[in-house]
Tab-separated table of C-alpha atoms in Angstrom:
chain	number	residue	atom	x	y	z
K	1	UNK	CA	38.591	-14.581	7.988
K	2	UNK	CA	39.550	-10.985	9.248
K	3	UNK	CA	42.110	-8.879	7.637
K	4	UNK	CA	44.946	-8.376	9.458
K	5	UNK	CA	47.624	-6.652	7.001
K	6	UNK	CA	47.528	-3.086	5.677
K	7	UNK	CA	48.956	-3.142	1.632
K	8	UNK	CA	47.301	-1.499	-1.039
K	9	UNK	CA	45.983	-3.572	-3.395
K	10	UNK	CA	45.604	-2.696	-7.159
K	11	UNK	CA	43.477	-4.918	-9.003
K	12	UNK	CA	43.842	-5.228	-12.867
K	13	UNK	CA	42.109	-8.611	-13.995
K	14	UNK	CA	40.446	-10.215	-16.652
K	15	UNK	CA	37.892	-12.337	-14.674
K	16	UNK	CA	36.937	-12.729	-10.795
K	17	UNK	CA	34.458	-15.245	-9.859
K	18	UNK	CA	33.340	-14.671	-6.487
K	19	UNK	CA	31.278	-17.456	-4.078
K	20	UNK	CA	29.867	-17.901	-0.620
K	21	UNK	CA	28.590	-14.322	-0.494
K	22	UNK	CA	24.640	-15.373	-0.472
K	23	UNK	CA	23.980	-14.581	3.056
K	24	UNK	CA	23.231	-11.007	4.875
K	25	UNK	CA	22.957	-12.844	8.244
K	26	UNK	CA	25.872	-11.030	10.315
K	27	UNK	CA	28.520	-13.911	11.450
K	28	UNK	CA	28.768	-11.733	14.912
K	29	UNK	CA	32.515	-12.708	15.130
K	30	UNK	CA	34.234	-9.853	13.101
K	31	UNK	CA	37.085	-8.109	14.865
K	32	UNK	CA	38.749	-6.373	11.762
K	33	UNK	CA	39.045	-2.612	12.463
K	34	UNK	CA	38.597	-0.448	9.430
K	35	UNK	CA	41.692	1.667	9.392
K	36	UNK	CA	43.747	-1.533	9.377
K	37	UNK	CA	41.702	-2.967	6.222
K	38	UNK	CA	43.785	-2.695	2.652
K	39	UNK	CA	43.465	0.782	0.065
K	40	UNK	CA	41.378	-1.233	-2.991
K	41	UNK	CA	41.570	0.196	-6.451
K	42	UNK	CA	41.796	-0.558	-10.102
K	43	UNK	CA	38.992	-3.270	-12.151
K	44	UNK	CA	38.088	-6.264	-13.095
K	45	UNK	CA	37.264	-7.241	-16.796
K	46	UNK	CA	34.586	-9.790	-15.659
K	47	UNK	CA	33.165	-9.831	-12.178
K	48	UNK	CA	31.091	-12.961	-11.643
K	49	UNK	CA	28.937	-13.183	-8.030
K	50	UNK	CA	27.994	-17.236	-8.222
K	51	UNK	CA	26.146	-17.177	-11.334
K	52	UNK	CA	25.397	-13.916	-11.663
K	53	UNK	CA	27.432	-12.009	-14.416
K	54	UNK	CA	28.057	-8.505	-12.975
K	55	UNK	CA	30.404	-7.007	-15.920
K	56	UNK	CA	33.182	-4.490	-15.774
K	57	UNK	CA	33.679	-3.517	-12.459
K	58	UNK	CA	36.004	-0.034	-11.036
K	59	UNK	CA	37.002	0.490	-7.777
K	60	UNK	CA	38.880	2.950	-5.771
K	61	UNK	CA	39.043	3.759	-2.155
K	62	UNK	CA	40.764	5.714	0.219
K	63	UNK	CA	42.157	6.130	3.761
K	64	UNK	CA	39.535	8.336	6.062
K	65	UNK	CA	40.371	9.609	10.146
K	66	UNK	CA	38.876	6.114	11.535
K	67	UNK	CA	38.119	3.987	8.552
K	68	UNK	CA	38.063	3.388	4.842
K	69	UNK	CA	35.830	4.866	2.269
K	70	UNK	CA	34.749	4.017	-0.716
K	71	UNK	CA	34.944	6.297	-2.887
K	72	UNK	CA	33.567	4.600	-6.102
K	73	UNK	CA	32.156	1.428	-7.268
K	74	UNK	CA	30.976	1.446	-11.124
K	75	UNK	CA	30.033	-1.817	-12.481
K	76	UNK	CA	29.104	-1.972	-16.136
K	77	UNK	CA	25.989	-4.861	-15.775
K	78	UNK	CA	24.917	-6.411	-18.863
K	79	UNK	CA	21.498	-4.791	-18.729
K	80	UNK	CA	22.289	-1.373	-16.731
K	81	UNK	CA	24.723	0.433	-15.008
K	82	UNK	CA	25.465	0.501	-10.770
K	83	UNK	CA	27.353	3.007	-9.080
K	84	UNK	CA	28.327	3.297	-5.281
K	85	UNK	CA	30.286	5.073	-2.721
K	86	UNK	CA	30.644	5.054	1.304
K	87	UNK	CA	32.583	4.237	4.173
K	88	UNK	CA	33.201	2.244	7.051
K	89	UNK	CA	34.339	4.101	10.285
K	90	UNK	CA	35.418	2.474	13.965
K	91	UNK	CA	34.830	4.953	17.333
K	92	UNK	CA	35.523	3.819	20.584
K	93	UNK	CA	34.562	-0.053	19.418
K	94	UNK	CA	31.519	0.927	17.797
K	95	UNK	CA	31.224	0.314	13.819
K	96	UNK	CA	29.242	2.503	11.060
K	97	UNK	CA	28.704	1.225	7.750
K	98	UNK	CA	27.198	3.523	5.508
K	99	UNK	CA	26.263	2.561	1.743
K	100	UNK	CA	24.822	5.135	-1.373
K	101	UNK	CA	23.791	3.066	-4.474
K	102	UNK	CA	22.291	4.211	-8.088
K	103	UNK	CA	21.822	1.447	-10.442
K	104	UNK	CA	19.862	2.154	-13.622
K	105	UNK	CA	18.403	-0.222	-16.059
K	106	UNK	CA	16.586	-0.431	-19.510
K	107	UNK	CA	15.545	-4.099	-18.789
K	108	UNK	CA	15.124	-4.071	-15.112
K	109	UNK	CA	13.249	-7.478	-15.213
K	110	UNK	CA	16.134	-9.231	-17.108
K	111	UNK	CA	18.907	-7.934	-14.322
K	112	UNK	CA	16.413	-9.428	-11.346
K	113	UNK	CA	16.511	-12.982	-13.004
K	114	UNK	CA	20.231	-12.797	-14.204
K	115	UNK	CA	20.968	-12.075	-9.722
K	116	UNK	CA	18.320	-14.497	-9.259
K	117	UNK	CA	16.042	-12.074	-7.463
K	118	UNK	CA	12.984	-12.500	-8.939
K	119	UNK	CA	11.233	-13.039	-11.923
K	120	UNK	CA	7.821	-11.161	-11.265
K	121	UNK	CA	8.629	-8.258	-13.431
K	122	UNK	CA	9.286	-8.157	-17.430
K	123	UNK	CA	11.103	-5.284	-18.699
K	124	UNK	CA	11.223	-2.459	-17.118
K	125	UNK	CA	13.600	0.726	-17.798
K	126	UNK	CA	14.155	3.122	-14.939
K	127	UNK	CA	16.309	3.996	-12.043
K	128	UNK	CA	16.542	3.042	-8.018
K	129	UNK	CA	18.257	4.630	-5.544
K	130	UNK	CA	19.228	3.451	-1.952
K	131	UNK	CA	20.781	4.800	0.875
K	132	UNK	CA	21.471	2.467	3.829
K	133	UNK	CA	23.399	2.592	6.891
K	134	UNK	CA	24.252	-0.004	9.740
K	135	UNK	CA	26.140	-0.150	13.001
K	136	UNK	CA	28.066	-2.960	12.045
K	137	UNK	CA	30.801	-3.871	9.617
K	138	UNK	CA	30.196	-4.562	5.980
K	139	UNK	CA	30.268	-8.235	6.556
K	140	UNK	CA	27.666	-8.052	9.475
K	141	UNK	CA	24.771	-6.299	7.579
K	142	UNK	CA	21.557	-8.030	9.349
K	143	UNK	CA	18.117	-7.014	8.253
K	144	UNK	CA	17.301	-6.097	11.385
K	145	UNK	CA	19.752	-3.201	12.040
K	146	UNK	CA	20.005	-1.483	8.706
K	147	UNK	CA	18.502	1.981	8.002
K	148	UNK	CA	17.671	3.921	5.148
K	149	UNK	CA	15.852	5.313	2.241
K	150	UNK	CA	15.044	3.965	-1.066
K	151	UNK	CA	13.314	5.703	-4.502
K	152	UNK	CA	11.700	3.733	-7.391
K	153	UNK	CA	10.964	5.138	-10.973
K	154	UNK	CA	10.144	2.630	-13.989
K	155	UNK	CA	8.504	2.711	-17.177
K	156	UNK	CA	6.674	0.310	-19.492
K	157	UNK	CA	6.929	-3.226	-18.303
K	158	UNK	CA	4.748	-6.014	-16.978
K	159	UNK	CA	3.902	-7.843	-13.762
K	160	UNK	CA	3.908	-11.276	-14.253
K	161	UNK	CA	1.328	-13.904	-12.280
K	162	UNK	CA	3.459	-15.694	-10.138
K	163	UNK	CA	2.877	-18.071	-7.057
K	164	UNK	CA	3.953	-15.722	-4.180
K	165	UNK	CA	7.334	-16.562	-2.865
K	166	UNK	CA	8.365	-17.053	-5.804
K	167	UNK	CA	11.420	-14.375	-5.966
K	168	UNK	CA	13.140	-13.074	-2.947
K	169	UNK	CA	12.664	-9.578	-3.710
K	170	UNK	CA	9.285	-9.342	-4.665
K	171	UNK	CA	8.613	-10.227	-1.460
K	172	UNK	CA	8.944	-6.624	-0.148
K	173	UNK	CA	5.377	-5.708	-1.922
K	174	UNK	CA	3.698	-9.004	-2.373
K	175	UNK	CA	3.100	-7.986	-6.451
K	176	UNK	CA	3.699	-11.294	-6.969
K	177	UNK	CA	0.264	-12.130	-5.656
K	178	UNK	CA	-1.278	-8.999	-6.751
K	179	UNK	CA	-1.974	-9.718	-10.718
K	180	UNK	CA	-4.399	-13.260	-9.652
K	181	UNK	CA	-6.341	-11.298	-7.229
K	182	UNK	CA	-7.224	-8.348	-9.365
K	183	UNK	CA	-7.975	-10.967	-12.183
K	184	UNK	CA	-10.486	-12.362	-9.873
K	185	UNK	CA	-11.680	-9.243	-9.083
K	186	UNK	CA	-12.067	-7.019	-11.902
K	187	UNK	CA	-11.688	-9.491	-15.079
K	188	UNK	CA	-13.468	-7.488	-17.364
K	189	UNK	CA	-10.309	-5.092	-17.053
K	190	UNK	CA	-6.978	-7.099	-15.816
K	191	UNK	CA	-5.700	-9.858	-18.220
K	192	UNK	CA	-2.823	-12.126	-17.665
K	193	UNK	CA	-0.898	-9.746	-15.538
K	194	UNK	CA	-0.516	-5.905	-14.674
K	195	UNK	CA	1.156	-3.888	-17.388
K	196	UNK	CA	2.149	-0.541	-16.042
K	197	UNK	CA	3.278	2.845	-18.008
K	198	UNK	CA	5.047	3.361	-14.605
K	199	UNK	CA	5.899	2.463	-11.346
K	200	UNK	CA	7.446	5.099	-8.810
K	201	UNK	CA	7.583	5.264	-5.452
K	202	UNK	CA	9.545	6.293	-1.839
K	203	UNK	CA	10.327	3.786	1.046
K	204	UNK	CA	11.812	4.386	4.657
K	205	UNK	CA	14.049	1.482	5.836
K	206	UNK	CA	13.983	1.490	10.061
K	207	UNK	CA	15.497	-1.420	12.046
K	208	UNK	CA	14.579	-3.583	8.920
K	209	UNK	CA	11.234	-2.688	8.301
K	210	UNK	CA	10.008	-1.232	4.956
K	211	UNK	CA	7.914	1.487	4.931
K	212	UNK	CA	5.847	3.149	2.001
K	213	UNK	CA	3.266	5.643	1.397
K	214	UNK	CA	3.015	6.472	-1.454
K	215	UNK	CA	4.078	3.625	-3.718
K	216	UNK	CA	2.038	3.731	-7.374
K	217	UNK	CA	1.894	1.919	-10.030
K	218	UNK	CA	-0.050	3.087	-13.328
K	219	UNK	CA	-1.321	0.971	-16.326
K	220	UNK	CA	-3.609	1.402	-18.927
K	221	UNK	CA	-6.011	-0.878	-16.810
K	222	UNK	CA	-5.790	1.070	-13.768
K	223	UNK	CA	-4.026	3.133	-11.041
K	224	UNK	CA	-2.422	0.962	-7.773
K	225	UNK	CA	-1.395	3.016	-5.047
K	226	UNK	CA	0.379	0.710	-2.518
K	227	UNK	CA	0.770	2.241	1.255
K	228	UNK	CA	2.008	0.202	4.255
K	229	UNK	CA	5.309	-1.286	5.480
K	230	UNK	CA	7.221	-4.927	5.235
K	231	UNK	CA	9.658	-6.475	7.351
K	232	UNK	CA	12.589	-7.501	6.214
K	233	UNK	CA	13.787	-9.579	9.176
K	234	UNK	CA	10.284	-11.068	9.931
K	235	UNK	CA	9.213	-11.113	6.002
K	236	UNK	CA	5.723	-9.910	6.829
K	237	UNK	CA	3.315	-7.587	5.394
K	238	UNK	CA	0.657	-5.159	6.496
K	239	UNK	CA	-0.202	-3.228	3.653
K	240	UNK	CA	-3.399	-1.555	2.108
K	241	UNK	CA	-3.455	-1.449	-1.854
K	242	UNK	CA	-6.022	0.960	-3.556
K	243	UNK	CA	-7.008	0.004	-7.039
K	244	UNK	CA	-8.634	2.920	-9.266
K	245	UNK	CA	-9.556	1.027	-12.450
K	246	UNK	CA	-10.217	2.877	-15.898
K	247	UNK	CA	-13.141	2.196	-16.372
K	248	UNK	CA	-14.490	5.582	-17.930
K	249	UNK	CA	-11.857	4.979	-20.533
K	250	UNK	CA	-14.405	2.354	-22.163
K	251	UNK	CA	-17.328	4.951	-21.961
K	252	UNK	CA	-16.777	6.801	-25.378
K	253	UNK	CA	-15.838	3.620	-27.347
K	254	UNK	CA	-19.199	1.958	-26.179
K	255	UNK	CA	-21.472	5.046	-26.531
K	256	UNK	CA	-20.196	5.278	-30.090
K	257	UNK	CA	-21.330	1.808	-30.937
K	258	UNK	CA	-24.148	1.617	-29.363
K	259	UNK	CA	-25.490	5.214	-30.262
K	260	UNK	CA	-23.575	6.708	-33.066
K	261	UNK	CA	-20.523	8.869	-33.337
K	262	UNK	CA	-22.424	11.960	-31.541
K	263	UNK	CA	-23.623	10.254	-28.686
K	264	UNK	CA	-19.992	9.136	-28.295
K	265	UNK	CA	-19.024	12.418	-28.823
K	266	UNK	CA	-21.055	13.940	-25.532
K	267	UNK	CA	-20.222	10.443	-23.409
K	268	UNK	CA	-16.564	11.745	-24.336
K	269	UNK	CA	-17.225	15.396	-23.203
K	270	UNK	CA	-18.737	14.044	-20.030
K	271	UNK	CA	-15.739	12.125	-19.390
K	272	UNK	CA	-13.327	14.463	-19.208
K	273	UNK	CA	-14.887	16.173	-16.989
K	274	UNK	CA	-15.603	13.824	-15.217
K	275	UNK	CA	-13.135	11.094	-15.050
K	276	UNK	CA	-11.606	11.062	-12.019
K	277	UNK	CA	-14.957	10.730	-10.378
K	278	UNK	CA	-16.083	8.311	-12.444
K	279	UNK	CA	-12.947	6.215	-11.837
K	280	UNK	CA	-12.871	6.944	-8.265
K	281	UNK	CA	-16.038	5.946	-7.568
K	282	UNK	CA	-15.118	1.993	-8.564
K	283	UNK	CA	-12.069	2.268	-6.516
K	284	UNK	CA	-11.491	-1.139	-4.515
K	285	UNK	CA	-8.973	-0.931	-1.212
K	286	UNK	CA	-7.596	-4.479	-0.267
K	287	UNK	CA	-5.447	-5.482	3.229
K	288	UNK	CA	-2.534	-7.323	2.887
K	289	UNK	CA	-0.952	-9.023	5.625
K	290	UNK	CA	1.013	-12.967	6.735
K	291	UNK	CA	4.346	-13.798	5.166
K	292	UNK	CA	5.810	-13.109	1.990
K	293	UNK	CA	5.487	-16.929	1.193
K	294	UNK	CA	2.132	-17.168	2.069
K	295	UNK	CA	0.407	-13.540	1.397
K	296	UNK	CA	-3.517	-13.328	3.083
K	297	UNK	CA	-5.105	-10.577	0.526
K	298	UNK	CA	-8.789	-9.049	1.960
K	299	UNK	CA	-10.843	-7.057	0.067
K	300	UNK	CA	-11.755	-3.933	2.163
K	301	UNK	CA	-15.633	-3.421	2.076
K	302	UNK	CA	-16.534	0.256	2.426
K	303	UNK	CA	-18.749	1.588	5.243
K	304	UNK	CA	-22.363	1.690	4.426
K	305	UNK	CA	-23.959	4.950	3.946
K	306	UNK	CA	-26.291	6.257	6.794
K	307	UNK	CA	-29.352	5.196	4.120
K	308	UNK	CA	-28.354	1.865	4.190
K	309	UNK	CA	-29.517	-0.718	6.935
K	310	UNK	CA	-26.938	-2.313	9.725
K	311	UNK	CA	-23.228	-1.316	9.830
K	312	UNK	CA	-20.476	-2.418	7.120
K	313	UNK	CA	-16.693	-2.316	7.266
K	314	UNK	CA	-15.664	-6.064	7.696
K	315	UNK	CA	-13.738	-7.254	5.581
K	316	UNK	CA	-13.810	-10.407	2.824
K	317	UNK	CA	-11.520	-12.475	0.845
């Protein structure tokens, strides 16, 4: 229903429990012009989005030369904190919505389940920023107009195995279907799912596509750099993911064993100098394209050296 009154409202309440806000498909029927659109401040105790408990929430905006801004959102989530500011601005019939968002989190894989997100990642305690824009009103956000930027930083948590699909969010990387492969693949170093030390990474958002390039995620098993893009609109991937496992980190413990403490003691010399290489060298690349509900993962095989017989590239699941 469009607004068609212009009273400031001040909010002071104990609870709010708001419904029928699931979808970011734009209706495509919203005349309300931004200037006309009431001055919100004050909080809310309780906010409640379906089942999702949001917390305290603040709010204040004010009155800007062709729309409304926001000029701050807090929310006090039961697991982090969000904070936001923008605006919404009319010209000449054409609308710009523009949205800057910190939330920060010491459990980021409890506040995903809680919004009913996703439940791919446990733990988790870092920060994400977004910055989005969209030529349409609030209401009309579509994944296929919105622009932007996003940053990732987390520390110590876990990627759970999960049937892809299996949270909406996750979908944007396809880590959901990352932990069987590399299980498959390198099970003398990946157990049930990827813990990571941290995760941290940059994505463009254009005309709802995702776009990353330098996306990594680093465990004590290995190093995952993820580079590629996902759309939003179309929910498919093309990515390429580069695994570096640690293997050299085994090379001291098994000289020692097997040789004695100084043998150990040189294997360990050796590594440092050599560790990158080492771990470099049993780096595996792997494409991944098709639809967030049904990811296709291919291992990348390398070319073949000029010493080797017949021509190699092609890859295989």
């Amino acid at each position: 229903m469009d607004i068609i009154w212009n009273v400031p409202v001040d909010l002071d309440l104990q609870a709010l429990h708001l419904v029928g806000l699931e979808s970011f498909e734009p209706s495509g029927r919203s005349t309300t012009n931004p200037r006309t659109v009431p001055l919100i401040s004050g909080r809310i105790d309780q906010l409640y989005l379906h089942a999702a408990h949001v917390g305290e929430v603040e709010i204040e905006t004010a009155r800007v030369p062709n729309g409304i801004e926001l000029k701050r959102l807090s929310a006090s989530l039961p697991t982090g904190q969000l904070s936001a500011s923008g605006d919404w601005t009319e010209r000449n019939g054409l609308n710009l919505t523009r949205l800057d968002a910190t939330l920060n989190s010491d459990n980021f894989g409890a506040l995903l389940r809680e919004w009913a997100l996703s439940a791919v990642l446990k733990g988790g305690t870092g920060q994400l920023d977004v910055s989005l824009a969209w030529d349409s009103t609030p209401q009309d956000l579509s994944y296929d107009s919105v622009n932007g930027a996003m940053s990732l930083a987390l520390r110590d948590g876990r990627l759970e195995e999960l049937d892809p699909g299996a949270g909406r969010l996750v979908g944007l990387l396809s880590l959901a279907a990352l932990p069987r492969r590399l299980r498959l693949d390198f099970s003398d170093v990946f157990g049930e799912g990827l813990e990571f030390d941290r995760i941290e990474g940059t994505m463009s958002i254009e005309r709802g596509s995702v776009r990353t390039d330098d996306l990594t995620m680093e465990g004590p098993a290995a190093e995952i750099l993820v580079t590629g893009r996902s759309g939003l609109a179309d929910k498919q991937f093309d990515y390429v993911v580069t695994v570096v496992p640690k293997v050299s980190g085994a090379l001291p413990v098994a000289g020692g064993l097997v040789w004695g403490p100084q043998v150990g003691a040189v294997i360990l010399l050796v590594q440092q100098v050599l560790q990158s290489e080492i771990d470099k060298a049993s780096q595996t690349r792997y494409q991944v394209t098709g639809t967030w509900d049904a990811p296709v993962i291919k291992r990348i095989t390398p070319p073949r050296s000029a010493t080797q017989s017949g021509s190699g590239g092609a890859g295989k699941e």
